XYZ file of C-alpha atoms in Angstrom:
558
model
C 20.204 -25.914 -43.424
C 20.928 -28.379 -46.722
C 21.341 -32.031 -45.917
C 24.799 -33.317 -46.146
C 23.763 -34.834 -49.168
C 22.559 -31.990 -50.948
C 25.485 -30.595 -50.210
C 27.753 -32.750 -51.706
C 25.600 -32.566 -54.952
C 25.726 -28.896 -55.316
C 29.476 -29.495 -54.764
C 29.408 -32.135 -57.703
C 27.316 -29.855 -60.180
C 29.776 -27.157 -59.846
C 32.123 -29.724 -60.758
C 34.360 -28.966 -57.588
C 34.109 -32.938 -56.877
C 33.667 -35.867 -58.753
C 31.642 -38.936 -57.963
C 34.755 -41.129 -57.838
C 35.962 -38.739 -54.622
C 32.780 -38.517 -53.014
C 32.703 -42.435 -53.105
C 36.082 -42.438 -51.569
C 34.878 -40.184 -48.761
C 31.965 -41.763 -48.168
C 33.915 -45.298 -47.371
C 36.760 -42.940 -45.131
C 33.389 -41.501 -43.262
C 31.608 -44.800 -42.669
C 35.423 -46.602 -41.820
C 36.498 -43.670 -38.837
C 32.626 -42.530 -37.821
C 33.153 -38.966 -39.291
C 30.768 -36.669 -41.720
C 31.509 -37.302 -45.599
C 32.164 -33.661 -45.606
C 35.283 -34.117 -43.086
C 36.210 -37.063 -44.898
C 36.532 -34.915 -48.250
C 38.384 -32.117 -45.873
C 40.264 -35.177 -44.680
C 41.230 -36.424 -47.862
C 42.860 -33.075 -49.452
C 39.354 -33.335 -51.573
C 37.711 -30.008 -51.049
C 38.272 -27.408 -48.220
C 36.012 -26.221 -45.748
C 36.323 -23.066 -46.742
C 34.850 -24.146 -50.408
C 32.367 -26.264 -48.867
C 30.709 -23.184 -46.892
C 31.191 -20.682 -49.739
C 29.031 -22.941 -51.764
C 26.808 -23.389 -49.409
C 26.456 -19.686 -48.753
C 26.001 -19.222 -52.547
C 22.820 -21.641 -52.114
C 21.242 -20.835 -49.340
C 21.372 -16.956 -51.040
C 23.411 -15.122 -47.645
C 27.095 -13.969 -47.685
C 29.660 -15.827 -47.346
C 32.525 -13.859 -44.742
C 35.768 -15.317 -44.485
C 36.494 -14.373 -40.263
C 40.430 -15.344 -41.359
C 42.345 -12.113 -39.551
C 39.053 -10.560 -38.558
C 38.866 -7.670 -36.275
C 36.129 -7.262 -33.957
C 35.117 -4.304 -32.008
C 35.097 -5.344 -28.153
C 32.039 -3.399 -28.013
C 30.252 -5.263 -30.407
C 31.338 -8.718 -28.895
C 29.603 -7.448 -25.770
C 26.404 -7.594 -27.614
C 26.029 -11.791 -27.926
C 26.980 -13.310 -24.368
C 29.259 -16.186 -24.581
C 27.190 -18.702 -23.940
C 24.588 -17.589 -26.995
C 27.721 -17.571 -28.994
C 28.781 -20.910 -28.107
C 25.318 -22.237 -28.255
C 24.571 -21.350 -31.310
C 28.116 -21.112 -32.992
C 27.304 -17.361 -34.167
C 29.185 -14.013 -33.391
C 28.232 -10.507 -34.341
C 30.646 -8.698 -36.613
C 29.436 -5.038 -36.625
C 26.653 -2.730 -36.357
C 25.618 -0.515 -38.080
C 22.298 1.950 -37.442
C 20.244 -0.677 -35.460
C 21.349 -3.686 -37.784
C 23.742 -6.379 -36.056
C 25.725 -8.669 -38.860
C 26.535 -11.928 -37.180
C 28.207 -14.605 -38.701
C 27.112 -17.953 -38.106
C 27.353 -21.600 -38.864
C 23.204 -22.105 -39.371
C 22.157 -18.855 -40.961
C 18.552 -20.903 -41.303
C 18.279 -21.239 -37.270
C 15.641 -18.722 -36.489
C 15.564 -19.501 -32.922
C 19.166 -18.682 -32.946
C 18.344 -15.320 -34.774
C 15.816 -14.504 -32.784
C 17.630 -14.978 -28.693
C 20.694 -13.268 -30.582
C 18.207 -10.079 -31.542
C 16.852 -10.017 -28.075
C 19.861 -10.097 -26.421
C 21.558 -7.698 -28.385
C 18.629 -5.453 -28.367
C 19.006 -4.664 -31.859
C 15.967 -4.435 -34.457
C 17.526 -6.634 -37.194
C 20.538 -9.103 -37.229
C 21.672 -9.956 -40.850
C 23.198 -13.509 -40.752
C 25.846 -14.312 -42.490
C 27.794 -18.156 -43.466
C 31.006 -18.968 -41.963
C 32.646 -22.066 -41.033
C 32.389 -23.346 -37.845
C 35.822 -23.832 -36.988
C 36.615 -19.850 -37.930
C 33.660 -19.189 -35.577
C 34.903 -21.241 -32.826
C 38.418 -19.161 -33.429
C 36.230 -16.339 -32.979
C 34.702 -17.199 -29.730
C 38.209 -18.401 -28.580
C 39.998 -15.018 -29.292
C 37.446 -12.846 -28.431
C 35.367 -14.218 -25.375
C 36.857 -13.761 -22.070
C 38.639 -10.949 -23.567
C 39.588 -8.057 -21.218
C 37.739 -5.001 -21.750
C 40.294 -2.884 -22.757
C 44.682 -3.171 -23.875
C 45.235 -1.197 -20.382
C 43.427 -4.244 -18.122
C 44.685 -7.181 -20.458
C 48.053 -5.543 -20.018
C 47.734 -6.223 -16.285
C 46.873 -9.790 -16.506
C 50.017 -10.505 -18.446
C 52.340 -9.834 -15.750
C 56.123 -11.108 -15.762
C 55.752 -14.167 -14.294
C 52.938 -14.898 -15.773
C 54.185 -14.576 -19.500
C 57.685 -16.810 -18.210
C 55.057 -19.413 -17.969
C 52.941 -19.201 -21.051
C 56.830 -19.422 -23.160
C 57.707 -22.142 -20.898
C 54.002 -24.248 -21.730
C 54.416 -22.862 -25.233
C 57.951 -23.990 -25.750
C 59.332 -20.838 -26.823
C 58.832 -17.391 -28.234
C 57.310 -19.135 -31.414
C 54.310 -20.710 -29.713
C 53.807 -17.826 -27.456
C 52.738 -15.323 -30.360
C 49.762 -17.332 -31.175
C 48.789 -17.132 -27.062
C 45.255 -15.706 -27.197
C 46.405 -12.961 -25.006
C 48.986 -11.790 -26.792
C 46.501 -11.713 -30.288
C 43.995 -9.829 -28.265
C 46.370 -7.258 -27.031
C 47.636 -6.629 -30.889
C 44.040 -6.473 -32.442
C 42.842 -3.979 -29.081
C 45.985 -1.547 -30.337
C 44.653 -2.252 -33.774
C 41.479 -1.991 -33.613
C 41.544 1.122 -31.271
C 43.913 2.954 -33.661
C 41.391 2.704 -36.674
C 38.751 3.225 -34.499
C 40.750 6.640 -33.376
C 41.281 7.726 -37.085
C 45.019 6.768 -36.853
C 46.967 7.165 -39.959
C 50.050 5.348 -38.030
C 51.095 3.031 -35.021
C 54.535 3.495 -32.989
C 55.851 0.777 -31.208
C 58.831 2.862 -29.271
C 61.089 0.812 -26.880
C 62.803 2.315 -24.333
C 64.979 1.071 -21.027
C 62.153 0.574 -18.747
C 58.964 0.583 -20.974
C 57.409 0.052 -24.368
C 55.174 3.454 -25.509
C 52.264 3.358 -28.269
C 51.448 6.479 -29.816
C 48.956 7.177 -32.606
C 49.468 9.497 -35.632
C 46.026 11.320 -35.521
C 45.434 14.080 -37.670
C 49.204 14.666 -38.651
C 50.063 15.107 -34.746
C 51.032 12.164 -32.904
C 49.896 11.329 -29.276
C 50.559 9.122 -26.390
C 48.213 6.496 -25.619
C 49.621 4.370 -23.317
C 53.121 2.579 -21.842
C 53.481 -1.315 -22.013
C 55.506 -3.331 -19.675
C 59.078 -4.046 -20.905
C 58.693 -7.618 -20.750
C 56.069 -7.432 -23.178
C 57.680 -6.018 -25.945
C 59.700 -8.813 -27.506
C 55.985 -10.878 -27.617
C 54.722 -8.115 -28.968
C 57.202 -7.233 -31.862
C 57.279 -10.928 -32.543
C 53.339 -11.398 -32.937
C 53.546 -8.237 -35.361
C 56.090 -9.553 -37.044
C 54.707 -13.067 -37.270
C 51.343 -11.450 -38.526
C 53.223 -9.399 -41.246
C 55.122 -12.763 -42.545
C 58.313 -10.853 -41.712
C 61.398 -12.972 -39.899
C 61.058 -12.702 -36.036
C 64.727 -14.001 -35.439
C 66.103 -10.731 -37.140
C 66.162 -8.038 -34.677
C 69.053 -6.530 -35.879
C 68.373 -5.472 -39.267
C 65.608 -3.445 -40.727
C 62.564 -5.225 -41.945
C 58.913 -3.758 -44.145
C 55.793 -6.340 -44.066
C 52.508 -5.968 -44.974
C 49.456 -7.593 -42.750
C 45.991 -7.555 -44.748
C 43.124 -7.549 -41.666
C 39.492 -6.846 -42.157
C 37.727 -4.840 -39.236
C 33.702 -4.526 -39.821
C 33.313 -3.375 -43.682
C 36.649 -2.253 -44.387
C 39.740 -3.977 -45.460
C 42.590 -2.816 -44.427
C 46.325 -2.623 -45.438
C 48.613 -2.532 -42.993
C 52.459 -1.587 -43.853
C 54.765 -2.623 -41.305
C 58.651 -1.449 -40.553
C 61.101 -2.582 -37.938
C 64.215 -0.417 -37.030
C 66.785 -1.672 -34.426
C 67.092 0.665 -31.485
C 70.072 -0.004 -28.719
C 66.656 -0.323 -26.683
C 65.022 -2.894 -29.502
C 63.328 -2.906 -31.985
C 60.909 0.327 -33.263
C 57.539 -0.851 -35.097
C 55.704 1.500 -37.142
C 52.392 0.429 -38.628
C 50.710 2.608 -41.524
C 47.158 1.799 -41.758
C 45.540 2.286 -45.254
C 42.015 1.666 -45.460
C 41.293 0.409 -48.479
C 37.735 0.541 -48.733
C 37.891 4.445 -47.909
C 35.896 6.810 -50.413
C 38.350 8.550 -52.517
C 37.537 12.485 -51.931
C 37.323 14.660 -55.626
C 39.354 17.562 -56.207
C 36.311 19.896 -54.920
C 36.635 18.708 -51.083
C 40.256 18.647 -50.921
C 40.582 22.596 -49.676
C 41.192 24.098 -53.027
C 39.980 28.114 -53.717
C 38.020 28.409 -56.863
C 40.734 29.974 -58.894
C 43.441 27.500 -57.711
C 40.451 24.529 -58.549
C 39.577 26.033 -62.087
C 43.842 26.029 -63.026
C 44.622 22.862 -61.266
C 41.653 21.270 -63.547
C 42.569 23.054 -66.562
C 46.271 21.585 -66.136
C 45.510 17.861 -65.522
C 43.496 17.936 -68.553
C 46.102 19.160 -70.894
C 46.890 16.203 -73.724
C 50.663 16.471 -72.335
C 52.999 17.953 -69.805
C 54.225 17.223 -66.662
C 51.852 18.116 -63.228
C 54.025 17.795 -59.875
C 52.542 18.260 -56.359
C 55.192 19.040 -53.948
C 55.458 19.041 -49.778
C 57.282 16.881 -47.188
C 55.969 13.283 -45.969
C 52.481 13.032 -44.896
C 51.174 16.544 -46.199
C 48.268 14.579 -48.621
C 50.197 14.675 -52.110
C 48.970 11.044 -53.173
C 45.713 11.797 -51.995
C 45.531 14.928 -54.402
C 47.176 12.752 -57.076
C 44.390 9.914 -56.711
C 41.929 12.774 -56.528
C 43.359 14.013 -59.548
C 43.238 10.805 -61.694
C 39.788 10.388 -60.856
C 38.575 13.390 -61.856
C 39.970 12.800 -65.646
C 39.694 9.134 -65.775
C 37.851 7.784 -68.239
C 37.356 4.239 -70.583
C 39.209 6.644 -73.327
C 41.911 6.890 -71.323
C 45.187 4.440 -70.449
C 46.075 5.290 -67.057
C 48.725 3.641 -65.425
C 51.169 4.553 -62.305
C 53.824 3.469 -60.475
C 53.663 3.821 -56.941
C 55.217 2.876 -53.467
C 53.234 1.753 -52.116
C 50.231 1.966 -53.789
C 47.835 3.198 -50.768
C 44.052 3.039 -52.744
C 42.827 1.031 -56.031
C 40.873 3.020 -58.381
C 38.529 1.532 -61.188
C 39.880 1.289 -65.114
C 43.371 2.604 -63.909
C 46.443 0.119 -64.159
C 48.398 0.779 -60.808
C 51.799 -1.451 -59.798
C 54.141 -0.990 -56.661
C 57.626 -0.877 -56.839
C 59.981 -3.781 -55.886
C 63.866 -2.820 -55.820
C 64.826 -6.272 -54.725
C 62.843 -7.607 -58.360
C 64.812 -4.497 -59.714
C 61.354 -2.577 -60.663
C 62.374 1.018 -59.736
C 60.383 4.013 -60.361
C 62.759 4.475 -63.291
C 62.977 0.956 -64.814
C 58.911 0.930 -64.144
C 58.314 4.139 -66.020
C 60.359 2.831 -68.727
C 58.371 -0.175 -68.967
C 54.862 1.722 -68.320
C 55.562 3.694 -71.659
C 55.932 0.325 -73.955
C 52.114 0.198 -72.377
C 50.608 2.711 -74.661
C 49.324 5.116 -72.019
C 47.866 8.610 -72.137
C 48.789 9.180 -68.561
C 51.390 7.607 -66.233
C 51.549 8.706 -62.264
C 55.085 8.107 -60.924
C 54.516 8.079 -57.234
C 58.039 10.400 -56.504
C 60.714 11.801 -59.078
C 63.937 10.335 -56.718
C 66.755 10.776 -58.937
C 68.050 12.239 -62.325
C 66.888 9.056 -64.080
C 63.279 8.810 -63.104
C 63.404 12.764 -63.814
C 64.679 12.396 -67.256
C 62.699 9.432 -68.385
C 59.380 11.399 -66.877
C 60.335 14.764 -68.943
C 60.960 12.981 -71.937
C 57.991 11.163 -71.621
C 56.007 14.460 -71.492
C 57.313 15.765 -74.460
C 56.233 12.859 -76.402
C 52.402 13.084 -76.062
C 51.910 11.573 -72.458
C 50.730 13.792 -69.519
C 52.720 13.050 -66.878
C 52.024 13.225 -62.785
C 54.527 13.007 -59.908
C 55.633 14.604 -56.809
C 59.045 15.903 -55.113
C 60.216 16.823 -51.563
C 60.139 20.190 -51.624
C 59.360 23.585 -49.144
C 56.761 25.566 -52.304
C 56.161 25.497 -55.405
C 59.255 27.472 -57.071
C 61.541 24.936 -55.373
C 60.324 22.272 -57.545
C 61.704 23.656 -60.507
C 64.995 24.683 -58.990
C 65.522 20.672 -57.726
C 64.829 19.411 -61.212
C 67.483 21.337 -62.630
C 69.773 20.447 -59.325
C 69.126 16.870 -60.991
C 70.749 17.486 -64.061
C 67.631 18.246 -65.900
C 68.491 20.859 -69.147
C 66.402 24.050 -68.159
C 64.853 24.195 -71.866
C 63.430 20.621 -70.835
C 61.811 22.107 -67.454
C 60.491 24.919 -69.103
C 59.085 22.837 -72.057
C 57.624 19.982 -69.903
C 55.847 21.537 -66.369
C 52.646 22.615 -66.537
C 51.732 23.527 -62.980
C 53.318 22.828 -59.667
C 51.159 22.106 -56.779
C 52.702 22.755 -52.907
C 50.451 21.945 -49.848
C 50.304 21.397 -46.397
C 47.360 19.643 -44.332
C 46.273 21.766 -41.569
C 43.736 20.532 -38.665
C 40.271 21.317 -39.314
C 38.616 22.761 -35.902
C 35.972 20.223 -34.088
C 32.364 21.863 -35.298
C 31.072 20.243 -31.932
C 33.002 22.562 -29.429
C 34.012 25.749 -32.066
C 34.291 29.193 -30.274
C 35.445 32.308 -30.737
C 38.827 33.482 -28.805
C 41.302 36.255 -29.402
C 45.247 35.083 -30.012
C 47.908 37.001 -28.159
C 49.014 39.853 -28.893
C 52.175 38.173 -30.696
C 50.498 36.249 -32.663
C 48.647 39.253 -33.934
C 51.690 41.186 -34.155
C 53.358 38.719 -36.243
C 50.434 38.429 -39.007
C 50.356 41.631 -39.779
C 46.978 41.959 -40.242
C 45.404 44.665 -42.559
C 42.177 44.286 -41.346
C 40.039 42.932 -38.320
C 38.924 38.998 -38.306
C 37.434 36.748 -36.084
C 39.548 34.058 -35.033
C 38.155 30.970 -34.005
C 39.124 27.429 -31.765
C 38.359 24.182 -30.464
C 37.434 24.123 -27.004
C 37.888 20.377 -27.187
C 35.168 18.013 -26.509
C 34.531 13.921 -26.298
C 34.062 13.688 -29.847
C 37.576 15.447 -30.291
C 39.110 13.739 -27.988
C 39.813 17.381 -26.211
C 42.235 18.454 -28.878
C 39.465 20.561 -30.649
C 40.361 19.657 -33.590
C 38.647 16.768 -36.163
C 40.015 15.910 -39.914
C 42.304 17.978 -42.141
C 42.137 19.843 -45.166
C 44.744 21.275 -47.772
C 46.066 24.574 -47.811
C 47.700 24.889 -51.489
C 50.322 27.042 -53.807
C 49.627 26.429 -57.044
C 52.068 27.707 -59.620
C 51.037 27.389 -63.203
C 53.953 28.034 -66.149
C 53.612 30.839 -68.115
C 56.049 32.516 -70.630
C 57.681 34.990 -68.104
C 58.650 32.122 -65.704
C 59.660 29.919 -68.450
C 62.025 32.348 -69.775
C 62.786 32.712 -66.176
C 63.855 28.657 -65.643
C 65.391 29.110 -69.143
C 67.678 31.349 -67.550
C 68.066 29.348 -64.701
C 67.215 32.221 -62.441
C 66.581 31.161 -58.518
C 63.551 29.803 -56.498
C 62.861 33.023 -54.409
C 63.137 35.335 -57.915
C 60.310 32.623 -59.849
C 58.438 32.633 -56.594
C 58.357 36.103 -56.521
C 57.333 36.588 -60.055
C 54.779 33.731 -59.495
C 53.262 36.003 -56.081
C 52.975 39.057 -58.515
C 51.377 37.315 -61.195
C 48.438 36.175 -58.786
C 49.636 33.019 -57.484
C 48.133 32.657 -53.537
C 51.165 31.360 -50.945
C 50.730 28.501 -48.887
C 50.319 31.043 -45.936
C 47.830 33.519 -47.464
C 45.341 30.443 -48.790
C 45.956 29.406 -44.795
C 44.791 32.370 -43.849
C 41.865 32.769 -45.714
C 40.650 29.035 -43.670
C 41.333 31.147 -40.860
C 39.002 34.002 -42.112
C 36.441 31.073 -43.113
C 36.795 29.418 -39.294
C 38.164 26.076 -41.144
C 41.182 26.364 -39.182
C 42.997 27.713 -36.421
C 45.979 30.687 -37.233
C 48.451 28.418 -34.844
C 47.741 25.992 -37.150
C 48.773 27.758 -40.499
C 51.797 29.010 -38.163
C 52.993 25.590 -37.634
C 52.935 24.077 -41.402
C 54.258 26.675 -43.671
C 57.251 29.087 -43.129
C 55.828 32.457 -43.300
C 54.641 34.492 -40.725
């Protein structure tokens, strides 16, 4: 490791210090018997933070800032405690048969080489920290409970009247190591599960978690009701939202980092006569964007959704309720045409992923920056294509139309059943028809359906009303999930899209013109070729992507 002085004159050369402050320190050091690097901490000179990222930057290893860190228990298991504390190191992740461990001496070979034997790894790649985020580390983490079920069980009643009481209050009892560990373990289990959300539900006599998973949510486990005020309030705390409101709604946002993702966390509070509701939406933002090709499309619906997000100018909507993938088919969209000759800037709420080159803001009502007042702005920006993340109201609507008809290609989404629909609620909206019909080029609708587990597939036959109700022309094999570990016994793993792509033609222009209904352009859509929502379900069924109780339950046709 550098010498202390060396240290201070790598700090100097990068002109973070000046010798005038390190002969200050230096005389604080020498006057109260502490390190000149303590004494610069001390006297609001330098962090420690900056100290070690410098160093880190010398000595040619990461730097990892362990500031709202999550740690699989699993890994932690790896190091003992008293390694860890020995050596002031503790692993991070694995990955393959690599162990990252962050540590104070990255230099201390003797360190690297107990912590390799222990862990019975082949490799551990060291990484620079500070020592006091280490010792935070150890703190949180060692002595930890194996799972939220046991650590539940150790904070009994009685036992959590006393840590308040020694704590003085509800405000020192949130940063109680127990009651951290027991956030990150529902955490840290929920990402590790593939959860797109967290409930918090209060009742009268208990406190259930459940996981989004896959669109479907499921129970994973009941909390004592004594915990749950602790537990809101050390969400709440983490999320910088106000843990003395409980009776109005609240939205935060907590920023963690769990092995080599970052993630975004978006939190909302609701009052309940039982207390308060906590829903946490996990975005990870480190997650590889997929491209239009491994969405789900067909090769005809691909080949026209392509062809109409690379038009010069028009409007492109994708359409379907909450949670059926529309921003992820947007994202997937602007990727596939963005390029340095292209502005590209959105509006979003929130915005969920960032994407290279492309200019992307969130709205803020309380700042006033609506998707309306945004667009407007966005459009003083010179772009060749905006995103508005929903078309809400008549305003956003008519700003977005207009804006399509001036030379900008224009992407969005609305809440509605199929395709047709979409045209139907822009005119509900106040939108002239000639406007519609001038401005949409395509309108996507989709669902996500469950794709079956490829570990425990079978064969099976449906019953006999099920069959009955497809009406099936011709004989298929129909195939399942027998459910597995790796499933989690639901038999299912992932989605993918099923889609309805409508693309505008003259006949169902005329047809909007007229301001004939949704069922007569959907029709006229179906006979010009366009593939239902329930027929390109069907034809995953054929392909053994998905189950036919699965199309069943996500689009309205049977």
């Amino acid at each position: 490791m550098h010498s202390q002085q060396s240290v201070i004159e790598l700090l100097v050369k990068k002109g973070m210090l000046d010798n005038t402050q390190v002969s200050e320190a230096m005389k604080e050091a020498k006057r109260i018997g502490i390190p000149v690097e303590k004494a610069l901490e001390k006297l609001g000179f330098i962090s420690e933070t900056e100290i070690t990222q410098v160093l880190a930057d010398s000595l040619g290893v990461p730097f990892m800032d362990l500031t709202d860190y999550l740690i699989d228990s699993e890994v932690i298991k790896l190091v003992p405690e008293a390694v860890a504390k020995r050596y002031k190191a503790v692993p991070l992740f694995k990955i393959g048969d690599s162990l990252t461990v962050a540590m104070a001496d990255p230099q201390d070979i003797t360190a690297i080489d107990e912590i390799r034997i222990k862990s019975k790894v082949g490799v551990v790649d060291p990484v620079l920290s500070t020592p006091d985020m280490i010792q935070k580390v150890i703190d949180q983490y060692y002595g930890a409970i194996g799972n939220a079920e046991e650590l539940v069980k150790g904070l009994t009643k009685e036992k959590l009247e006393e840590k308040v009481s020694d704590t003085k209050g509800m405000s020192g009892i949130v940063e109680d190591t127990s009651i951290i560990k027991l956030v990150n373990l529902i955490i840290m289990q929920a990402v590790k599960d593939r959860a797109s959300d967290i409930h918090i539900e209060p009742e009268e006599d208990k406190v259930r978690i459940r996981y989004r998973i896959d669109g479907i949510l499921h129970e994973i486990q009941n909390i004592p009701k004594h915990l749950q005020s602790v537990l809101a309030s050390r969400i709440k705390v983490m999320a910088n939202m106000d843990i003395a409101e409980t009776r109005n709604p609240q939205d935060g946002r907590i920023q963690l980092k769990m092995e080599n993702k970052n993630l975004d966390l978006r939190i909302s509070s609701f009052p309940t006569v039982h207390g308060e509701n906590l829903v946490l939406r996990i975005l990870d933002k480190t997650s590889v964007l997929l491209g239009l090709p491994e969405l789900g499309f067909s090769s005809k619906d691909l080949k026209n959704f392509e062809k109409a997000i690379k038009q010069p100018n028009g409007i492109v909507l994708v359409t379907g309720p909450t949670g059926s993938g529309k921003t992820t088919t947007l994202y997937a969209a602007l990727s596939t045409i963005n390029s340095v000759e292209k502005n590209i800037i959105t509006i979003e709420d929130p915005v969920e992923y960032e994407i290279p080159m492309i200019r992307q803001t969130q709205v803020n009502p309380k700042a006033g920056l609506t998707f309306a007042n945004g667009l407007r702005s966005i459009l003083r920006q010179d772009p060749d294509i905006v995103m508005v993340g929903e078309i809400r109201d008549r305003e956003t609507a008519d700003i977005a139309v207009r804006a399509s008809l001036t030379g900008h290609l224009v992407f969005s989404t609305l809440h509605t059943n199929d395709a047709a629909g979409a045209l139907t609620r822009l005119l509900d909206m106040g939108i002239e028809p000639f406007l519609i019909s001038s401005s949409v080029l395509a309108i996507l609708a989709q669902r996500l359906v469950r794709v079956i587990c490829p570990n425990c597939k079978e064969k099976y036959v449906p019953s006999e009303e099920v069959i009955s109700d497809l009406k099936l022309t011709q004989k298929i094999d129909f195939y399942r999930g027998k459910g597995c570990m790796r499933c989690k016994n639901t038999g299912f793993s992932g989605r993918i899209g099923i889609f309805e792509l409508l693309v505008m033609n003259e006949e169902l222009k005329n047809m909007v013109t007229a301001k004939m209904s949704a069922k007569d352009i959907r029709n006229k859509a179906v006979s010009l070729g366009m593939c239902t929502l329930f027929e390109d379900g069907m034809q995953k069924v054929k392909d053994g992507v998905t189950t036919v109780e699965e199309v069943l339950r996500v689009s309205e046709e049977s």
